[in-house]
XYZ file of C-alpha atoms in Angstrom:
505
model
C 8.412 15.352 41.507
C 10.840 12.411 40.853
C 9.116 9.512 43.194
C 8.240 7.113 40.578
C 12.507 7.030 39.544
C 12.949 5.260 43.121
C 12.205 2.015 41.838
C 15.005 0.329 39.480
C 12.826 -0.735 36.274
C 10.831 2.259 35.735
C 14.778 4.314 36.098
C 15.969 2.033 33.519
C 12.491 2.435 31.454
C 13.006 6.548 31.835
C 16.265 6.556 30.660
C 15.650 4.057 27.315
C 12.571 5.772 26.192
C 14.480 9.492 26.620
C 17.122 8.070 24.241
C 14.543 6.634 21.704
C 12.484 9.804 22.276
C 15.214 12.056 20.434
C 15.893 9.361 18.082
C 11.792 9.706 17.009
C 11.646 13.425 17.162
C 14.848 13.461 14.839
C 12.989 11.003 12.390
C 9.625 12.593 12.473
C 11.039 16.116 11.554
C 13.376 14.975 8.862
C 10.441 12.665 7.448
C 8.282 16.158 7.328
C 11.429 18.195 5.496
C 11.817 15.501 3.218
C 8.029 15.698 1.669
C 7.818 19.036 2.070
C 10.993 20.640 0.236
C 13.036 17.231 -1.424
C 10.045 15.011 -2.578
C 7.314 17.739 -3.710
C 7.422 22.004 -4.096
C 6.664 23.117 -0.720
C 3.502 20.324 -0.959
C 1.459 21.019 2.646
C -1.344 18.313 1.681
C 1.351 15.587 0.871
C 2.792 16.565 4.566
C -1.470 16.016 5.891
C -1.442 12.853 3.512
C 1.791 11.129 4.904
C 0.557 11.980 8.800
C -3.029 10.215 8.226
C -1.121 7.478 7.093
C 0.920 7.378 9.676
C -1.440 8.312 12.208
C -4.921 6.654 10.572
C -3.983 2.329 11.309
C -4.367 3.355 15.380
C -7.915 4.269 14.603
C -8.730 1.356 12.636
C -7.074 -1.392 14.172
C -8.204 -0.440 17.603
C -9.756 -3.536 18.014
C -7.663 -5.568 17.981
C -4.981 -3.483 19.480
C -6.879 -3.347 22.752
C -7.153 -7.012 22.817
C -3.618 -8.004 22.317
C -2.312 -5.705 24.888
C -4.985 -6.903 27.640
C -4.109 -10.614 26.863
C -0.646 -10.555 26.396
C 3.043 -9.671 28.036
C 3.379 -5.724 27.218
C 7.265 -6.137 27.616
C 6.845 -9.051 24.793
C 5.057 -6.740 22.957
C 7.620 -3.729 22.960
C 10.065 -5.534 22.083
C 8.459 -6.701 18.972
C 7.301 -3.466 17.926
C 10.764 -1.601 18.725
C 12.523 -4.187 16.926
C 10.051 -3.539 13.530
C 10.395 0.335 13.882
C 14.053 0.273 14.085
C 14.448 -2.143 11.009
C 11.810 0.394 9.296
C 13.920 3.234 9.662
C 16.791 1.473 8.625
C 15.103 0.820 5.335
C 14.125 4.228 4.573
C 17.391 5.523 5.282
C 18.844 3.812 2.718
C 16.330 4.590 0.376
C 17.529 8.316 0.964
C 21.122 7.664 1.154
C 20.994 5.873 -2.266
C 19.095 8.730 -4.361
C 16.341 6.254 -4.834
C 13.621 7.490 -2.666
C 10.057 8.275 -3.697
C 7.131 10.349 -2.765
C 5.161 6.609 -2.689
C 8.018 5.074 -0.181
C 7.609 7.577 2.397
C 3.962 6.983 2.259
C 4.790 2.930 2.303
C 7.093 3.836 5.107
C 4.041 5.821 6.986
C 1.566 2.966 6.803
C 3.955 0.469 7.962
C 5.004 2.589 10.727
C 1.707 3.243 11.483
C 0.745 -0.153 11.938
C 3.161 -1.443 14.289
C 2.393 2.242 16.343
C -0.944 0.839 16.945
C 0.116 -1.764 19.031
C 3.586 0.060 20.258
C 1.756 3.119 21.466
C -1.043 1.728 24.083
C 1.787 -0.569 25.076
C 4.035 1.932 25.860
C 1.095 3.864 27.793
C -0.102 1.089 30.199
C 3.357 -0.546 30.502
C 4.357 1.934 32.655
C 1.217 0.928 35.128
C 3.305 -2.620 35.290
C 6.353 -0.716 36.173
C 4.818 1.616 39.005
C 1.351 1.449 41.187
C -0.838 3.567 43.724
C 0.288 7.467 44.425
C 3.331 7.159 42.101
C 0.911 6.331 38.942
C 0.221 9.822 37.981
C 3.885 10.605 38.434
C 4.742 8.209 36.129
C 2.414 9.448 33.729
C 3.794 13.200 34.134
C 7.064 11.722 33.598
C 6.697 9.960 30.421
C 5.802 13.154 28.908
C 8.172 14.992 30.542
C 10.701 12.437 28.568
C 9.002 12.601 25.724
C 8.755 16.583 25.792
C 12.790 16.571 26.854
C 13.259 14.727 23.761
C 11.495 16.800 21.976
C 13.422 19.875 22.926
C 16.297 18.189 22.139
C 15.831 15.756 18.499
C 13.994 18.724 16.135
C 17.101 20.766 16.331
C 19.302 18.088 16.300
C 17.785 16.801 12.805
C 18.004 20.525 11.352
C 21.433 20.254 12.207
C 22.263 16.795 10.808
C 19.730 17.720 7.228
C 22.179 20.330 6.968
C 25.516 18.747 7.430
C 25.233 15.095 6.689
C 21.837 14.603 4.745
C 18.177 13.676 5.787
C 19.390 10.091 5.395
C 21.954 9.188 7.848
C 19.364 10.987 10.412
C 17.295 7.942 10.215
C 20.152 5.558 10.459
C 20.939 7.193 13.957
C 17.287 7.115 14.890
C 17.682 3.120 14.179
C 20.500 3.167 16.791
C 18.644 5.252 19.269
C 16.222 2.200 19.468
C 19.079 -0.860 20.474
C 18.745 1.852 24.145
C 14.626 1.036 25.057
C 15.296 -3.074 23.454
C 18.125 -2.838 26.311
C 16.300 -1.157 28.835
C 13.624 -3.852 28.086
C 15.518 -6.782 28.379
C 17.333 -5.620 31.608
C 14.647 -5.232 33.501
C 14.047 -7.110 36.874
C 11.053 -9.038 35.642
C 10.218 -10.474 39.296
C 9.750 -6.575 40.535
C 6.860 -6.379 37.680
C 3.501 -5.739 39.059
C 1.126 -8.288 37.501
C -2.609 -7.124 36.806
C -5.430 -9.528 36.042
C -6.192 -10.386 32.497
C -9.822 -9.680 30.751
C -11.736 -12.613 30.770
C -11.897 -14.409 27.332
C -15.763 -13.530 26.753
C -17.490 -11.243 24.553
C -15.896 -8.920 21.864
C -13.234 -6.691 23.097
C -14.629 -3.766 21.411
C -17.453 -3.547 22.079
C -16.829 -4.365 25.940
C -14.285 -1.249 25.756
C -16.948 0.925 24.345
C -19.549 -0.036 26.726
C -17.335 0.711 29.357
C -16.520 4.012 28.254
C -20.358 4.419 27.200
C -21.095 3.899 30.543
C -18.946 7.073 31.860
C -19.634 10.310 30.792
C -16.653 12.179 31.954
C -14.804 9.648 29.777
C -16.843 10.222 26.632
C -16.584 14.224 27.368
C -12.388 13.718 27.706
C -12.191 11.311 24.313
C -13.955 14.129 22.270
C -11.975 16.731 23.662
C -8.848 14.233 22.998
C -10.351 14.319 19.256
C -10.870 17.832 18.573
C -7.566 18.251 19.638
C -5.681 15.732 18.368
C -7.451 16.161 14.769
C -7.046 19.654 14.332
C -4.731 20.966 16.601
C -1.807 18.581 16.885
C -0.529 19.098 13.633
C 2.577 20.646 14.272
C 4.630 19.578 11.396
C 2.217 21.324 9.117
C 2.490 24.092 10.952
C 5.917 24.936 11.883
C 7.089 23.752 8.111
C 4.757 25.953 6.285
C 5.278 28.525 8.844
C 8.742 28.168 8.503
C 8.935 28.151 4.680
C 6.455 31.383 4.611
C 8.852 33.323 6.289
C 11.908 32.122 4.303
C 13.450 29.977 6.500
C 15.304 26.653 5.830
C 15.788 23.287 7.752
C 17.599 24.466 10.226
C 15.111 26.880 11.395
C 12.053 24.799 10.958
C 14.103 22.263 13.708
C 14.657 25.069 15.822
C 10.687 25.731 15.723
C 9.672 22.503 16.949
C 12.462 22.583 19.811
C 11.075 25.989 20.894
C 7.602 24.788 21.105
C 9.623 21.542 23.466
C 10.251 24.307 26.236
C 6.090 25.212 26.772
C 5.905 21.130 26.455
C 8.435 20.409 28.898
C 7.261 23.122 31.361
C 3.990 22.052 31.490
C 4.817 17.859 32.012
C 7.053 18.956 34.914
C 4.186 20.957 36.451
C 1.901 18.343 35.594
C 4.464 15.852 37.947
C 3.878 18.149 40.498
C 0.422 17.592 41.064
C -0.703 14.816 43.112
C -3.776 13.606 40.437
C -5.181 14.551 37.126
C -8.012 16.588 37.377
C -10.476 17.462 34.702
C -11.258 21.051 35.089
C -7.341 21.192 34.246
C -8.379 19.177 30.910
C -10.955 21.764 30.029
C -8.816 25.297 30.680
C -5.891 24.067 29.030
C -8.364 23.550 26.036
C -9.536 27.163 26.250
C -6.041 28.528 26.058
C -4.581 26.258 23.404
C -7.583 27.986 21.938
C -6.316 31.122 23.028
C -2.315 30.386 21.746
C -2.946 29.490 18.649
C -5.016 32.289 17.690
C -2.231 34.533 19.178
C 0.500 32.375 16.924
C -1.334 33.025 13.479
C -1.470 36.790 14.066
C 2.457 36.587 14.754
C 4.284 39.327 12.042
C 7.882 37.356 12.597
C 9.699 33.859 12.591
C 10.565 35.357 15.758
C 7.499 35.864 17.155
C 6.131 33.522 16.167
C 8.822 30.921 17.266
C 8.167 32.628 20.738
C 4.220 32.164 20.828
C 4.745 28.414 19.985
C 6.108 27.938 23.708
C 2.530 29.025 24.553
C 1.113 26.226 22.152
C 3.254 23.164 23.409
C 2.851 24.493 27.173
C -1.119 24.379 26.858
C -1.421 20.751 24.696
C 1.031 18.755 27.341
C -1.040 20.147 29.920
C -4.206 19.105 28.246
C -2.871 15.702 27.290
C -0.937 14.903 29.957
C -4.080 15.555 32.001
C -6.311 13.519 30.341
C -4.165 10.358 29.871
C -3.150 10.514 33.433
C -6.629 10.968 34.313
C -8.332 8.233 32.099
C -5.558 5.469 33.091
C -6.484 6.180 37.168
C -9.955 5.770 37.046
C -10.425 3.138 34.317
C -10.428 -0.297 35.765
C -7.307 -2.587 35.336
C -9.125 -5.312 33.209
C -10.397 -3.256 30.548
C -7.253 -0.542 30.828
C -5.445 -2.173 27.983
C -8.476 -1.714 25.711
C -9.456 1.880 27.026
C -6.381 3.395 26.989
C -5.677 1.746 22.785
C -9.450 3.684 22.051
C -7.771 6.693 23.693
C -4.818 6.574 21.437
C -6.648 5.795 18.570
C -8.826 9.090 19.012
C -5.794 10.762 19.906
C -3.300 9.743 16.911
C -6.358 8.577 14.529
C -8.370 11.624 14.591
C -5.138 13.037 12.086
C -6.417 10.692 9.591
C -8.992 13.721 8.984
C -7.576 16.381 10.827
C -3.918 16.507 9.175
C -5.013 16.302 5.259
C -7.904 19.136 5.920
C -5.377 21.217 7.922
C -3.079 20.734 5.453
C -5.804 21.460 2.629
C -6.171 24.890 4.374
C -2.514 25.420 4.313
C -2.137 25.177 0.686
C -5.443 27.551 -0.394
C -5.159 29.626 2.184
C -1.901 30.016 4.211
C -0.567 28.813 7.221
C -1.756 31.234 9.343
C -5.455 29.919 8.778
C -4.546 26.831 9.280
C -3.607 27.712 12.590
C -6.883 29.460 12.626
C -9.053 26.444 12.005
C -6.772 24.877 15.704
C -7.760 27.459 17.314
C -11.815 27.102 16.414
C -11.290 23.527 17.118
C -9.836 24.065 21.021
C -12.433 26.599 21.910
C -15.087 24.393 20.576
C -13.299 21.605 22.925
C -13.511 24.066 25.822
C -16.947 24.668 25.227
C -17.789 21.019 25.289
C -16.278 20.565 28.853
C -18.177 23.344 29.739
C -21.689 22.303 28.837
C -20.874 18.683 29.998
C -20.586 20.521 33.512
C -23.760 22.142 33.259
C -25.741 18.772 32.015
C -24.369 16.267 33.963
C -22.854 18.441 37.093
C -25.163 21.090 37.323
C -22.645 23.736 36.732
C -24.611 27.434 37.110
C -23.573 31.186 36.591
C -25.121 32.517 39.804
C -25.926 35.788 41.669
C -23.939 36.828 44.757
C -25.856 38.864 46.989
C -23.305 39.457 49.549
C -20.712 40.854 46.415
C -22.752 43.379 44.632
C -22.644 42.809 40.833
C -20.352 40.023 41.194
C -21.481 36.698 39.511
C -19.993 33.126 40.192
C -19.914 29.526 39.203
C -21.789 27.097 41.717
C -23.672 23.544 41.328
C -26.915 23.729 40.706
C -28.296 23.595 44.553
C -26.112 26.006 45.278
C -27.441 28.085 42.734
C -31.266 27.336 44.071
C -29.796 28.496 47.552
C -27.838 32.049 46.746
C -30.945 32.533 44.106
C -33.661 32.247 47.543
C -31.388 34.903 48.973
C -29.385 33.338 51.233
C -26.734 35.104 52.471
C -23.919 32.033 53.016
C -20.394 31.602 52.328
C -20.937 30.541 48.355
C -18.902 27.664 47.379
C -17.623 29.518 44.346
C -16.355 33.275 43.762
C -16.029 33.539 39.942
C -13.042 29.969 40.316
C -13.503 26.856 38.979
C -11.252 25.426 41.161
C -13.038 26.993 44.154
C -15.839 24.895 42.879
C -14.227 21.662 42.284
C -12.001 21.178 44.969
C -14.385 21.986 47.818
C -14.995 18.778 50.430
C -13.112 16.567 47.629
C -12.040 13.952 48.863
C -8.305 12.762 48.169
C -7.522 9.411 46.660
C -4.149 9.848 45.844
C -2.822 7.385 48.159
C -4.926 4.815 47.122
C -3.883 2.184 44.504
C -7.224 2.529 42.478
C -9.669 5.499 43.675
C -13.141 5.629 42.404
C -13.935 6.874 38.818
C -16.858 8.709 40.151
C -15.006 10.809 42.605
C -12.305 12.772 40.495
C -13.968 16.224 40.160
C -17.361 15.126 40.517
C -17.947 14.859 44.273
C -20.777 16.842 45.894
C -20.855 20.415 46.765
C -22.403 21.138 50.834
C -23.699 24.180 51.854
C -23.238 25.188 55.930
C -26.723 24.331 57.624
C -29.147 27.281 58.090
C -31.026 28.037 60.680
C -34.386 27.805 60.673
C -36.963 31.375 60.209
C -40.389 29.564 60.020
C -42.073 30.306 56.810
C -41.476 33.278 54.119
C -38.273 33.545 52.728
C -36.538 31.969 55.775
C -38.262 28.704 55.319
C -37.715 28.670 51.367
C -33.529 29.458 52.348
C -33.875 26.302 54.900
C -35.408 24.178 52.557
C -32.862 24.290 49.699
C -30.162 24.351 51.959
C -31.415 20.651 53.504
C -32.386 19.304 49.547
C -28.270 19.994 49.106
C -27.045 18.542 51.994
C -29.179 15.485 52.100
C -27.638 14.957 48.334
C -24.687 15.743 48.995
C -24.406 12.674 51.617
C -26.384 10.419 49.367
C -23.762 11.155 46.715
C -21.165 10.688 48.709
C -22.206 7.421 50.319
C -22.535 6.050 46.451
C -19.430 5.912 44.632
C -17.495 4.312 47.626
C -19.151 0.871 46.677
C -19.140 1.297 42.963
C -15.995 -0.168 40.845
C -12.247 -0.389 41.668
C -10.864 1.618 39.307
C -7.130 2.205 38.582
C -3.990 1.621 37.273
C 2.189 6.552 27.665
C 5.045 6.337 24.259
């Protein structure tokens, strides 16, 4: 679960971003507490306005983002953008500790972080392929969020705690200290040890040879709008919890607590997601159908208590979805354009609150919170449901008859399907599991450095070989059963020669 610490810079890496993970989660839940209750009355739409600030410069400055962190030194880079967001918070904390903050500040304060997040954030995500390589990439990847989610766990309650005793000021001041840990962990690191990837050629726009790249792979477009849906409409936590939080009469304290409980279903779910050898994207499309599921569940809950409790639910379902998909995009997207992929997948990600967090927040304020959480839950199913009929367009994904389990259906590939609909009675490759269908005769790339993009739950599904009954029915069972094993090996003979694919905050 631990492989990728073996090696001395990513240890040093862990530990720095851990430190400046609590530091952020203590500055982005006072920043919340601050608009909500000290700048405006319990204002839910001035929470949504400050997050598409915030949140909005990664979608519009994606192009150049991509660019700068394909053509230049990603440590270089961190350590200018670490050294900007720690001066930033520095600012606004004195801002608050001398009575003279402003509504417009914190918004000033959200742009400008913002901007320098557009670069730090896709950075931060394919640094850690310079750090680490091969089977240990997707460990990595679980890891990161497993820091991040540890953090997070740890900073919300922390900064309840310090509003409380000391004042939402002096909370940024220590989040400005947390940073002097990752500019350290930067600077320390054995630079000879770092694994050197080849640069984009200097040709063409970098836009639009990131979107034509990602045009040109349809289980990456399918993941990106599932990445939006979520990250618009479902990932607005501090909307949620705050509201939530102020609905049932709580104060600070209590709204910190929320967003550390929600850290345990986070953390459980980026340890898990260590676990597993690769990123897989049938996990990418459950995971949407029960964030679905959770958040519905959380806006029926009667009690702060219950609530609190269903939240674990919430953070335990998005990690897994997220974690998923980044880990999966990085692997299979090629090293030249990874820089430039992987800033359009934060951009969706983070930029999609520039509409999701003021309608969400809209919602909040003429409706309630609990429909709010309402409008996240239509979002994930509708997610879910997108991975689903991407399976059945471009995989050939079928609910089929069983014969040999009376009234029992299951999911197969489409020549499957023809096969168990002709009568066959075979061993079906599916029994009502996705994963029965998707792992089947997969092969297993995880040792590789780069594995094919084509290969990670797409690889063909082969029925056992039929013997022969001359015409009738027999013939017709034959017959499909050959059209899916001839495709099946001229499938699998394809991707092996395609592209060499491979290489978070």
């Amino acid at each position: 679960m631990f492989r990728s610490l073996s090696g001395f810079n990513y240890r040093v890496w862990f530990i720095g971003a851990l430190v400046s993970n609590v530091g952020g989660w203590m500055q982005s839940t006072t920043q919340d507490w601050v608009v909500l209750t000290e700048l405006t009355h319990n204002n839910a739409a001035a929470v949504g306005a400050t997050m598409a600030l915030q949140f909005g410069p990664q979608l519009v400055l994606v192009p150049i983002t991509g660019a700068v962190i394909d053509r230049f030194d990603r440590r270089k880079v961190l350590l200018v953008t670490q050294s900007v967001l720690m001066l930033l918070a520095v600012g606004l904390g004195l801002l608050l500790l001398g009575g003279h903050a402003q509504l417009w500040h914190v918004y000033g304060f959200a742009l400008a972080l913002g901007i320098t997040s557009a670069f730090d954030a896709p950075a931060r995500q394919t640094f850690v392929s310079d750090l680490v390589s091969g089977p240990n990439a997707s460990n990595a990847v679980a890891l990161n969020a497993a820091s991040f989610n540890a953090a997070r766990l740890i900073g919300p309650a922390v900064a309840g705690g310090l509003i409380v005793l000391v004042g939402s000021g002096w909370v940024f001041m220590i989040n400005a200290l947390t940073f002097v840990a990752m500019l350290v962990a930067l600077l320390v690191m054995r630079r000879r040890e770092l694994i050197v990837h080849p640069r984009a050629p200097r040709t063409g726009n970098a836009l639009v040879q990131g979107f034509r790249y990602v045009g040109g792979r349809s289980d990456l477009v399918v993941v990106l709008v599932i990445v939006f849906l979520v990250g618009a409409f479902c990932m607005n936590f501090p909307i949620f919890s705050s509201t939530m939080a102020v609905m049932f009469g709580k104060g600070a304290g209590e709204y910190g607590v929320l967003s550390s409980i929600l850290a345990i279903g986070s953390l459980t779910a980026a340890l898990l997601a260590a676990r597993r050898a690769r990123a897989r994207l049938r996990v990418v499309f459950l995971s949407a159908g029960a964030l679905g599921a959770a958040s519905l569940i959380a806006a029926f809950m009667p009690t702060y208590e219950t609530f609190a409790a269903s939240t674990i639910l919430i953070g335990f379902s998005t990690v897994t979805l997220l974690t998923t998909a980044n880990g999966y995009v990085q692997t299979t997207t090629a090293p030249e354009v990874r820089g430039r992929v992987m800033a359009l997948y934060v951009a969706i990600l983070m930029g999609g609150t520039l509409i999701g967090a003021p309608t969400v927040g809209w919602v909040a304020d003429a409706a309630g919170p609990r429909w709010a959480l309402g409008v996240a839950s239509v979002a994930a199913f509708a997610a879910l449901a997108v991975g689903v009929v991407w399976l059945m367009v471009a995989r050939g994904l079928r609910v089929a008859h069983m014969p040999q389990r009376r009234w029992r259906f299951g999911l197969a590939w489409a020549a499957s399907a023809e096969a168990i609909a002709d009568g066959d009675r075979v061993a079906a490759p599916a029994t009502g599991s996705l994963g029965a269908i998707t792992d089947r005769d997969e092969p297993d790339y995880s040792d590789d450095v780069d594995f094919s993009d084509e290969v990670a739950m797409t690889s063909p599904i082969r029925l056992p070989k039929l013997a022969g009954h001359g015409g009738g029915h027999g013939g017709r069972r034959a017959d499909a059963a050959g059209r899916a094993d001839a495709s099946g090996r001229a499938d699998a003979a394809g991707p092996a020669r395609d592209e060499p694919a491979s290489r978070p905050r």
